[in-house]
Structure formats: C-alpha cells, structure tokens
Short mmCIF file of C-alpha atoms in Angstrom, two decimals:
data_model
loop_
_atom_site.label_atom_id
_atom_site.label_comp_id
_atom_site.label_asym_id
_atom_site.label_seq_id
_atom_site.Cartn_x
_atom_site.Cartn_y
_atom_site.Cartn_z
CA UNK A 1 -107.46 57.81 -264.75
CA UNK A 2 -109.27 58.84 -261.57
CA UNK A 3 -109.90 56.14 -258.97
CA UNK A 4 -112.33 56.16 -256.03
CA UNK A 5 -111.24 54.03 -253.07
CA UNK A 6 -114.04 53.15 -250.61
CA UNK A 7 -113.36 51.49 -247.24
CA UNK A 8 -114.49 52.29 -243.70
CA UNK A 9 -111.00 51.61 -242.31
CA UNK A 10 -108.68 54.53 -243.08
CA UNK A 11 -105.63 52.25 -242.75
CA UNK A 12 -106.95 50.05 -245.56
CA UNK A 13 -107.67 53.10 -247.73
CA UNK A 14 -104.08 54.23 -247.23
CA UNK A 15 -102.75 50.78 -248.11
CA UNK A 16 -104.82 50.51 -251.28
CA UNK A 17 -103.95 54.07 -252.31
CA UNK A 18 -100.24 53.48 -251.79
CA UNK A 19 -100.33 50.22 -253.72
CA UNK A 20 -102.19 51.93 -256.57
CA UNK A 21 -99.63 54.73 -256.51
CA UNK A 22 -96.91 52.12 -256.82
CA UNK A 23 -98.75 50.75 -259.86
CA UNK A 24 -98.62 54.19 -261.46
CA UNK A 25 -102.04 55.59 -260.53
CA UNK A 26 -101.78 59.01 -258.97
CA UNK A 27 -105.26 60.51 -259.22
CA UNK A 28 -107.29 59.10 -256.34
CA UNK A 29 -110.16 60.11 -254.10
CA UNK A 30 -111.55 58.25 -251.10
CA UNK A 31 -114.82 57.67 -249.28
CA UNK A 32 -115.60 55.77 -246.09
CA UNK A 33 -118.83 54.06 -247.16
CA UNK A 34 -121.33 53.72 -249.99
CA UNK A 35 -123.34 56.67 -248.82
CA UNK A 36 -120.44 59.09 -249.17
CA UNK A 37 -119.13 57.34 -252.29
CA UNK A 38 -122.29 57.54 -254.37
CA UNK A 39 -122.47 61.37 -254.62
CA UNK A 40 -118.78 61.44 -255.63
CA UNK A 41 -119.50 58.89 -258.36
CA UNK A 42 -122.63 60.71 -259.50
CA UNK A 43 -120.70 63.98 -259.74
CA UNK A 44 -118.75 62.27 -262.53
CA UNK A 45 -115.10 61.96 -263.49
CA UNK A 46 -114.38 58.66 -261.72
CA UNK A 47 -112.96 55.97 -264.04
CA UNK A 48 -112.51 53.10 -261.63
CA UNK A 49 -114.08 52.10 -258.31
CA UNK A 50 -112.33 50.02 -255.65
CA UNK A 51 -114.66 49.18 -252.77
CA UNK A 52 -114.88 47.19 -249.57
CA UNK A 53 -118.08 45.23 -248.86
CA UNK A 54 -118.79 45.45 -245.13
CA UNK A 55 -119.23 49.12 -244.25
CA UNK A 56 -121.69 50.93 -242.00
CA UNK A 57 -124.23 53.20 -243.67
CA UNK A 58 -124.18 51.68 -247.12
CA UNK A 59 -122.37 48.44 -247.94
CA UNK A 60 -120.21 47.84 -250.97
CA UNK A 61 -122.70 45.44 -252.52
CA UNK A 62 -125.46 48.06 -252.24
CA UNK A 63 -123.10 50.60 -253.75
CA UNK A 64 -122.36 48.21 -256.62
CA UNK A 65 -126.08 47.65 -257.20
CA UNK A 66 -126.70 51.42 -257.18
CA UNK A 67 -123.83 51.95 -259.64
CA UNK A 68 -125.15 49.32 -262.06
CA UNK A 69 -128.66 50.80 -261.81
CA UNK A 70 -127.46 54.30 -262.73
CA UNK A 71 -127.29 54.73 -266.54
CA UNK A 72 -124.36 57.14 -266.21
CA UNK A 73 -122.34 54.71 -264.09
CA UNK A 74 -123.53 51.31 -265.32
CA UNK A 75 -120.28 50.59 -267.20
CA UNK A 76 -117.90 51.77 -264.47
CA UNK A 77 -115.34 49.05 -263.68
CA UNK A 78 -115.66 47.95 -260.05
CA UNK A 79 -113.12 45.95 -258.05
CA UNK A 80 -114.26 44.60 -254.71
CA UNK A 81 -111.56 44.26 -252.05
CA UNK A 82 -113.11 42.61 -249.01
CA UNK A 83 -112.75 40.15 -246.16
CA UNK A 84 -116.11 38.61 -247.08
CA UNK A 85 -115.26 35.16 -248.36
CA UNK A 86 -118.45 33.11 -248.30
CA UNK A 87 -119.06 31.41 -251.62
CA UNK A 88 -122.62 32.71 -251.75
CA UNK A 89 -121.32 36.25 -251.24
CA UNK A 90 -118.81 35.97 -254.07
CA UNK A 91 -121.57 34.65 -256.31
CA UNK A 92 -123.85 37.49 -255.19
CA UNK A 93 -121.17 40.05 -256.08
CA UNK A 94 -120.64 38.39 -259.46
CA UNK A 95 -124.37 38.52 -260.14
CA UNK A 96 -124.47 42.17 -259.09
CA UNK A 97 -121.92 42.86 -261.82
CA UNK A 98 -118.56 43.16 -260.07
CA UNK A 99 -115.51 43.18 -262.39
CA UNK A 100 -113.04 41.71 -259.93
CA UNK A 101 -113.01 40.27 -256.41
CA UNK A 102 -110.00 40.31 -254.09
CA UNK A 103 -110.16 38.89 -250.57
CA UNK A 104 -108.28 40.42 -247.67
CA UNK A 105 -105.54 39.96 -246.67
CA UNK A 106 -104.17 40.34 -250.18
CA UNK A 107 -100.80 40.89 -251.82
CA UNK A 108 -99.65 43.71 -254.05
CA UNK A 109 -99.31 41.14 -256.82
CA UNK A 110 -102.94 40.04 -256.55
CA UNK A 111 -104.21 43.61 -256.66
CA UNK A 112 -102.03 44.39 -259.68
CA UNK A 113 -103.12 41.23 -261.49
CA UNK A 114 -106.85 41.89 -260.96
CA UNK A 115 -106.62 45.52 -262.01
CA UNK A 116 -104.68 44.64 -265.15
CA UNK A 117 -107.20 41.93 -265.99
CA UNK A 118 -110.11 44.35 -265.61
CA UNK A 119 -108.54 46.90 -267.97
CA UNK A 120 -107.48 44.21 -270.43
CA UNK A 121 -111.09 43.07 -270.66
CA UNK A 122 -112.38 46.62 -271.06
CA UNK A 123 -109.93 47.40 -273.84
CA UNK A 124 -110.63 44.12 -275.63
CA UNK B 1 -158.89 32.53 -200.17
CA UNK B 2 -162.41 31.60 -201.23
CA UNK B 3 -165.53 32.31 -199.17
CA UNK B 4 -166.29 28.64 -199.34
CA UNK B 5 -163.07 27.77 -197.52
CA UNK B 6 -163.70 30.51 -195.00
CA UNK B 7 -167.23 29.21 -194.31
CA UNK B 8 -166.00 25.66 -193.89
CA UNK B 9 -163.29 26.76 -191.48
CA UNK B 10 -165.78 28.83 -189.49
CA UNK B 11 -168.07 25.82 -189.18
CA UNK B 12 -165.13 23.66 -188.12
CA UNK B 13 -163.96 26.27 -185.58
CA UNK B 14 -167.42 26.55 -184.04
CA UNK B 15 -167.64 22.75 -183.77
CA UNK B 16 -164.14 22.77 -182.22
CA UNK B 17 -165.28 25.27 -179.52
CA UNK B 18 -168.28 23.05 -178.73
CA UNK B 19 -166.04 19.96 -178.53
CA UNK B 20 -163.54 21.73 -176.27
CA UNK B 21 -166.30 22.94 -173.95
CA UNK B 22 -167.72 19.44 -173.74
CA UNK B 23 -164.22 17.96 -173.20
CA UNK B 24 -164.63 15.63 -176.19
CA UNK B 25 -160.93 14.92 -176.81
CA UNK B 26 -161.46 12.65 -179.78
CA UNK B 27 -163.63 15.23 -181.51
CA UNK B 28 -161.10 18.03 -180.71
CA UNK B 29 -158.30 16.00 -182.32
CA UNK B 30 -160.33 15.21 -185.42
CA UNK B 31 -161.40 18.83 -185.91
CA UNK B 32 -157.86 20.19 -185.35
CA UNK B 33 -156.55 17.77 -188.00
CA UNK B 34 -159.18 18.93 -190.43
CA UNK B 35 -158.28 22.58 -189.85
CA UNK B 36 -154.54 21.95 -190.32
CA UNK B 37 -155.41 20.00 -193.42
CA UNK B 38 -156.83 23.16 -194.95
CA UNK B 39 -153.62 24.97 -194.27
CA UNK B 40 -151.50 22.17 -195.75
CA UNK B 41 -153.51 21.90 -198.93
CA UNK B 42 -153.10 25.66 -199.41
CA UNK B 43 -149.34 25.30 -198.94
CA UNK B 44 -149.25 22.48 -201.49
CA UNK B 45 -151.19 24.61 -203.94
CA UNK B 46 -148.74 27.47 -203.49
CA UNK B 47 -145.71 25.18 -203.95
CA UNK B 48 -147.37 23.77 -207.04
CA UNK B 49 -147.97 27.23 -208.43
CA UNK B 50 -144.36 28.27 -207.82
CA UNK B 51 -143.06 25.09 -209.41
CA UNK B 52 -145.16 25.68 -212.51
CA UNK B 53 -143.98 29.27 -212.67
CA UNK B 54 -140.35 28.20 -212.42
CA UNK B 55 -140.88 25.60 -215.09
CA UNK B 56 -142.53 28.11 -217.44
CA UNK B 57 -139.83 30.63 -216.77
CA UNK B 58 -137.08 28.15 -217.58
CA UNK B 59 -138.97 27.13 -220.70
CA UNK B 60 -139.43 30.69 -221.88
CA UNK B 61 -135.91 31.51 -221.02
CA UNK B 62 -134.22 28.72 -222.93
CA UNK B 63 -136.51 29.39 -225.87
CA UNK B 64 -135.95 33.12 -226.02
CA UNK B 65 -132.63 34.09 -224.66
CA UNK B 66 -130.23 31.85 -226.55
CA UNK B 67 -127.86 31.93 -223.57
CA UNK B 68 -127.09 28.26 -224.05
CA UNK B 69 -126.06 28.86 -227.60
CA UNK B 70 -123.85 31.73 -226.51
CA UNK B 71 -122.18 29.61 -223.87
CA UNK B 72 -121.76 26.56 -226.10
CA UNK B 73 -120.77 28.15 -229.40
CA UNK B 74 -120.22 31.86 -229.32
CA UNK B 75 -117.87 32.09 -226.35
CA UNK B 76 -115.47 29.41 -227.64
CA UNK B 77 -115.73 31.08 -231.07
CA UNK B 78 -114.88 34.44 -229.54
CA UNK B 79 -111.83 32.95 -227.85
CA UNK B 80 -110.68 31.51 -231.16
CA UNK B 81 -111.31 34.86 -232.85
CA UNK B 82 -109.30 36.79 -230.28
CA UNK B 83 -106.53 34.21 -230.56
CA UNK B 84 -106.50 34.88 -234.28
CA UNK B 85 -106.24 38.62 -233.59
CA UNK B 86 -103.15 37.96 -231.49
CA UNK B 87 -101.56 35.85 -234.19
CA UNK B 88 -102.40 38.37 -236.92
CA UNK B 89 -100.97 41.31 -234.99
CA UNK B 90 -97.90 39.25 -234.14
CA UNK B 91 -97.44 38.31 -237.77
CA UNK B 92 -97.77 41.93 -238.88
CA UNK B 93 -95.31 43.11 -236.23
CA UNK B 94 -92.77 40.46 -237.21
CA UNK B 95 -93.20 41.18 -240.90
CA UNK B 96 -92.58 44.87 -240.28
CA UNK B 97 -89.64 44.28 -237.95
CA UNK B 98 -88.04 41.84 -240.41
CA UNK B 99 -88.15 44.40 -243.18
CA UNK B 100 -86.79 47.14 -240.93
CA UNK B 101 -83.94 44.93 -239.73
CA UNK B 102 -83.15 43.95 -243.29
CA UNK B 103 -83.20 47.50 -244.62
CA UNK B 104 -81.37 49.32 -241.82
CA UNK B 105 -77.93 48.08 -242.97
CA UNK B 106 -78.84 48.82 -246.61
CA UNK B 107 -79.61 52.46 -245.89
CA UNK B 108 -76.63 52.72 -243.53
CA UNK B 109 -74.35 51.45 -246.27
CA UNK B 110 -75.83 53.94 -248.77
CA UNK B 111 -75.30 56.72 -246.28
CA UNK B 112 -71.63 55.81 -245.70
CA UNK B 113 -70.86 55.53 -249.40
CA UNK B 114 -72.54 58.87 -250.14
CA UNK B 115 -70.62 60.56 -247.35
CA UNK B 116 -67.28 59.16 -248.51
CA UNK B 117 -67.93 60.19 -252.11
CA UNK B 118 -69.13 63.60 -251.05
CA UNK B 119 -65.88 64.24 -249.14
CA UNK B 120 -63.78 63.22 -252.12
CA UNK B 121 -65.96 65.24 -254.44
CA UNK B 122 -65.39 68.35 -252.32
CA UNK B 123 -61.61 67.77 -252.54
CA UNK B 124 -61.94 67.45 -256.30
CA UNK B 125 -63.93 70.70 -256.52
CA UNK B 126 -61.22 72.66 -254.69
CA UNK B 127 -58.69 70.97 -256.99
CA UNK B 128 -56.88 69.12 -254.26
CA UNK B 129 -57.10 65.72 -255.89
CA UNK B 130 -54.30 64.04 -257.84
CA UNK B 131 -55.33 62.64 -261.25
CA UNK B 132 -54.85 58.99 -260.23
CA UNK B 133 -57.17 59.44 -257.30
CA UNK B 134 -59.71 61.14 -259.56
CA UNK B 135 -59.70 58.10 -261.83
CA UNK B 136 -60.39 55.80 -258.95
CA UNK B 137 -63.11 58.17 -257.67
CA UNK B 138 -64.96 58.22 -260.98
CA UNK B 139 -64.84 54.47 -260.96
CA UNK B 140 -66.27 54.53 -257.46
CA UNK B 141 -69.02 56.94 -258.52
CA UNK B 142 -70.12 54.61 -261.34
CA UNK B 143 -70.19 51.75 -258.90
CA UNK B 144 -72.16 53.88 -256.43
CA UNK B 145 -74.86 54.61 -258.99
CA UNK B 146 -75.33 50.92 -259.76
CA UNK B 147 -75.28 50.04 -256.12
CA UNK B 148 -77.79 52.80 -255.24
CA UNK B 149 -80.31 51.61 -257.81
CA UNK B 150 -80.09 48.11 -256.40
CA UNK B 151 -80.37 49.27 -252.77
CA UNK B 152 -83.22 51.65 -253.47
CA UNK B 153 -85.12 48.86 -255.24
CA UNK B 154 -84.68 46.77 -252.11
CA UNK B 155 -85.93 49.63 -249.95
CA UNK B 156 -88.92 50.18 -252.25
CA UNK B 157 -89.86 46.48 -252.06
CA UNK B 158 -89.45 46.51 -248.29
CA UNK B 159 -91.65 49.56 -247.88
CA UNK B 160 -94.37 47.90 -249.91
CA UNK B 161 -94.14 44.89 -247.60
CA UNK B 162 -94.46 47.14 -244.54
CA UNK B 163 -97.41 48.86 -246.17
CA UNK B 164 -99.21 45.58 -246.81
CA UNK B 165 -98.49 44.32 -243.31
CA UNK B 166 -100.68 47.13 -241.96
CA UNK B 167 -103.73 45.39 -243.42
CA UNK B 168 -104.03 43.56 -240.11
CA UNK B 169 -105.63 46.66 -238.59
CA UNK B 170 -108.70 46.35 -240.80
CA UNK B 171 -109.05 42.57 -240.40
CA UNK B 172 -108.51 42.50 -236.65
CA UNK B 173 -110.75 45.55 -236.26
CA UNK B 174 -113.58 43.67 -237.92
CA UNK B 175 -113.00 40.58 -235.78
CA UNK B 176 -112.89 42.58 -232.55
CA UNK B 177 -116.11 44.36 -233.52
CA UNK B 178 -117.74 40.95 -233.77
CA UNK B 179 -116.55 40.00 -230.29
CA UNK B 180 -117.86 43.33 -228.95
CA UNK B 181 -121.24 42.48 -230.51
CA UNK B 182 -121.13 39.11 -228.76
CA UNK B 183 -120.38 40.71 -225.40
CA UNK B 184 -123.26 43.13 -225.99
CA UNK B 185 -125.53 40.22 -226.86
CA UNK B 186 -124.43 38.35 -223.75
CA UNK B 187 -125.12 41.40 -221.62
CA UNK B 188 -128.60 41.82 -223.13
CA UNK B 189 -129.35 38.18 -222.43
CA UNK B 190 -128.15 38.43 -218.85
CA UNK B 191 -130.43 41.44 -218.35
CA UNK B 192 -133.27 39.41 -219.84
CA UNK B 193 -132.50 36.58 -217.44
CA UNK B 194 -132.73 38.93 -214.49
CA UNK B 195 -135.96 40.42 -215.77
CA UNK B 196 -137.57 37.08 -216.61
CA UNK B 197 -136.72 35.43 -213.32
CA UNK B 198 -137.53 38.56 -211.32
CA UNK B 199 -140.88 39.65 -212.69
CA UNK B 200 -141.79 36.77 -214.97
CA UNK B 201 -141.85 39.03 -217.96
CA UNK B 202 -141.58 37.24 -221.25
CA UNK B 203 -139.17 39.30 -223.30
CA UNK B 204 -139.25 39.82 -227.00
CA UNK B 205 -136.81 37.73 -228.92
CA UNK B 206 -133.91 39.75 -230.33
CA UNK B 207 -134.46 40.38 -233.99
CA UNK B 208 -131.70 38.70 -235.93
CA UNK B 209 -130.75 41.00 -238.77
CA UNK B 210 -128.71 39.63 -241.63
CA UNK B 211 -125.09 39.87 -240.53
CA UNK B 212 -122.15 39.94 -242.85
CA UNK B 213 -119.83 37.10 -241.84
CA UNK B 214 -116.66 39.23 -242.17
CA UNK B 215 -113.09 37.93 -242.09
CA UNK B 216 -112.67 34.17 -242.13
CA UNK B 217 -111.12 33.06 -238.85
CA UNK B 218 -109.38 29.68 -239.33
CA UNK B 219 -111.02 26.81 -237.41
CA UNK B 220 -114.12 28.93 -236.75
CA UNK B 221 -115.59 30.19 -239.99
CA UNK B 222 -114.20 27.61 -242.39
CA UNK B 223 -115.74 24.56 -240.70
CA UNK B 224 -118.62 24.20 -243.17
CA UNK B 225 -116.46 24.48 -246.25
CA UNK B 226 -118.65 27.26 -247.65
CA UNK B 227 -115.97 29.92 -247.63
CA UNK B 228 -113.13 30.76 -249.94
CA UNK B 229 -109.93 30.40 -247.93
CA UNK B 230 -107.61 31.88 -250.54
CA UNK B 231 -107.59 34.17 -253.55
CA UNK B 232 -107.19 31.03 -255.70
CA UNK B 233 -110.50 29.73 -254.31
CA UNK B 234 -112.16 33.02 -255.27
CA UNK B 235 -110.63 32.94 -258.75
CA UNK B 236 -111.71 29.32 -259.28
CA UNK B 237 -115.25 30.09 -258.20
CA UNK B 238 -115.47 33.17 -260.40
CA UNK B 239 -114.03 31.39 -263.40
CA UNK B 240 -116.56 28.61 -262.89
CA UNK B 241 -119.17 31.37 -263.20
CA UNK B 242 -117.69 32.42 -266.51
CA UNK B 243 -115.48 35.27 -265.29
#
C-alpha cells in the first residue's frame, strides 16, 4: 500500500506520515501542493491519497477534481485532512467525490477511524 | 478668469479713475465695493469648488477603499486571531511539556533497572554469582520484561501525543498568513488614501478573489453558525449527505 501525503506545511506532512507509520503504513511519498502531487499520481503506483485543501499553486479540491476526472485515477480513495470547516466546503468536497473528511486539529484516533472506514467500504 | 470679468473690471477701474480725479467720494466708494465684490465672489467660487472636491473625494474613498470595514471588523478580528495563535501555541507547548515531564521518570526508571540487571548479568557470566542470587535475578529479569513492555507502551503513546501537538504550526501558520494579508490590505488602502486625497485620483477597487476561509478561530469565524466546529459536526453533515 503506497500512500501520497499532500500538504504545504512540512510539519503537517511529518505528523500525518508518522501517524500513518504508527498505523502500520510504511510506504509513503509526499508532495507540497496539487501541482506537484498530480504528476506523482499520474505516474501510477499510489493506492491512497491524503490531501490538505488550502495550498498555493493547486488546492486539494482542484486536485480531487483532477483525480476524479482522470480515468486511471477515478477510483483512488482520497482522504481530505484540512482546516477548512465551512459547511458549504464540506458539501463541495463530498460532491467532488472525497472518501473521507477530517478537520484539523485532529486526533490519531480520528485519522485511524476514517482510514479504516474508507478501506472497509472499498473492500465491501 | 473670463474675458468678460476682465472687461467689466477694466470699465470699473476706468470709472474709478474718473471719480477719483473729480473727487466724487461717493462714487469712489461704490466703485471700490463693486471691484472687491468681484474678488469675493471668486473666492467663494474657489471655496465652493474645494468643498465639492473634498466631498467627492470622501465619497469615492469610503466607497472604494473599505478602510472603515477594516477598522470596524478586520482589525478586531485580527486581534482575536492572534490571541488564538497565542493560546494554540501555549496549548501545544503545555501538551508537549506534560508528556516530557511524565515520561522522563519512566525512561529514567527503565535505565536504572537495565543498568542494575546488566551489572548482575556480568557477574553471572564470569560465574561469580551464587545460585540463590541467580534465582532472584531471573525473577527480576522476568519482571523487567513485563515492566519494559508497559513503560515502552507509555513512551510510544506519549510520543504520539507530542507528534500531534505539533499540528499547531500548520494551523497558526495559516492564521498568521491571514493577518499578514490584512496588514497588506491595510497598507494598500492607506496608500490609496494618500493618492486619492493628494491628486484626486480615483483608484481601482481591489479585486476580491475567492478566499478560502481557513482554520476556524473561535468567536470570529463561528459567529454565523455555518462552520463545523468539531469532527462530529463534519461526520453528521456527511452522514446526512449519505456518506
């Protein structure tokens, strides 16, 4: 299982990566915005995308839209981990096809729960 | 000054010379008044023009520059935001310090036990340990294993807590960026004010691009009730959408 972690703050990338490591995921790559993430995704081999929303260059929601529009990536599970908490934004992300939505600051438990739920649903 | 005014004043001046030469005091007075009158009406016109200009400027300014809004809403908001940054960094520091204070004695204790056992183990290896003492040491080793697992679990949990506490850097970074934007906006508006009042240039309104609201600052961003204030809120909303 290879995971791509996208956030413009390197501290947050480290936190998410360490939490994922604690959950048993060891194969991870990172990118600092949608623009750098998309080529990594298009190159193939990524099984799960964890992305922030508010990033310079290309936002997470634009990245999500691009992922869903790409036939090779359309089914990639995407978890959004973001400080954006407006109801209309959460609805927008849901409509864009996000698989899970975690607001910052979050706990290790929340992240674990959402990831497990996403994979449960995929396996079902 | 119009030619018409000039002509009229020339006529008046010529009449004034005639009146002065003929010592007609009453006429001199009347003509002088009329001449001053010209001057006064020009002054009034100029004052009127300046007043109108000031009025227009103020009108343009309050319409374009949004300084009032900045002063009334954004500055108090920014103060609240920075206050939140202080409390978030304080919280993160305390969280980290608490874990460190809690775990220091745990690792110290592990260290002491390991050292004691290691000494005894060395004595055992060079066969300098009586059998009775060996029995008690093996008992101690078993206990040490159990104890280590427990302590290391505690340390693992603590490290995860420290890890999570660092999330403040992202959140506060985003909030501070917003305040920097506000300061920039304020500066732009002040420059506009100087330009508008100096040269009466009507400046273009700043284009307001769609901003992402970013982290929810309590008492600032949650006033309208249109934000999720917890993960439970998010989950409820998503499940209402069929997630």
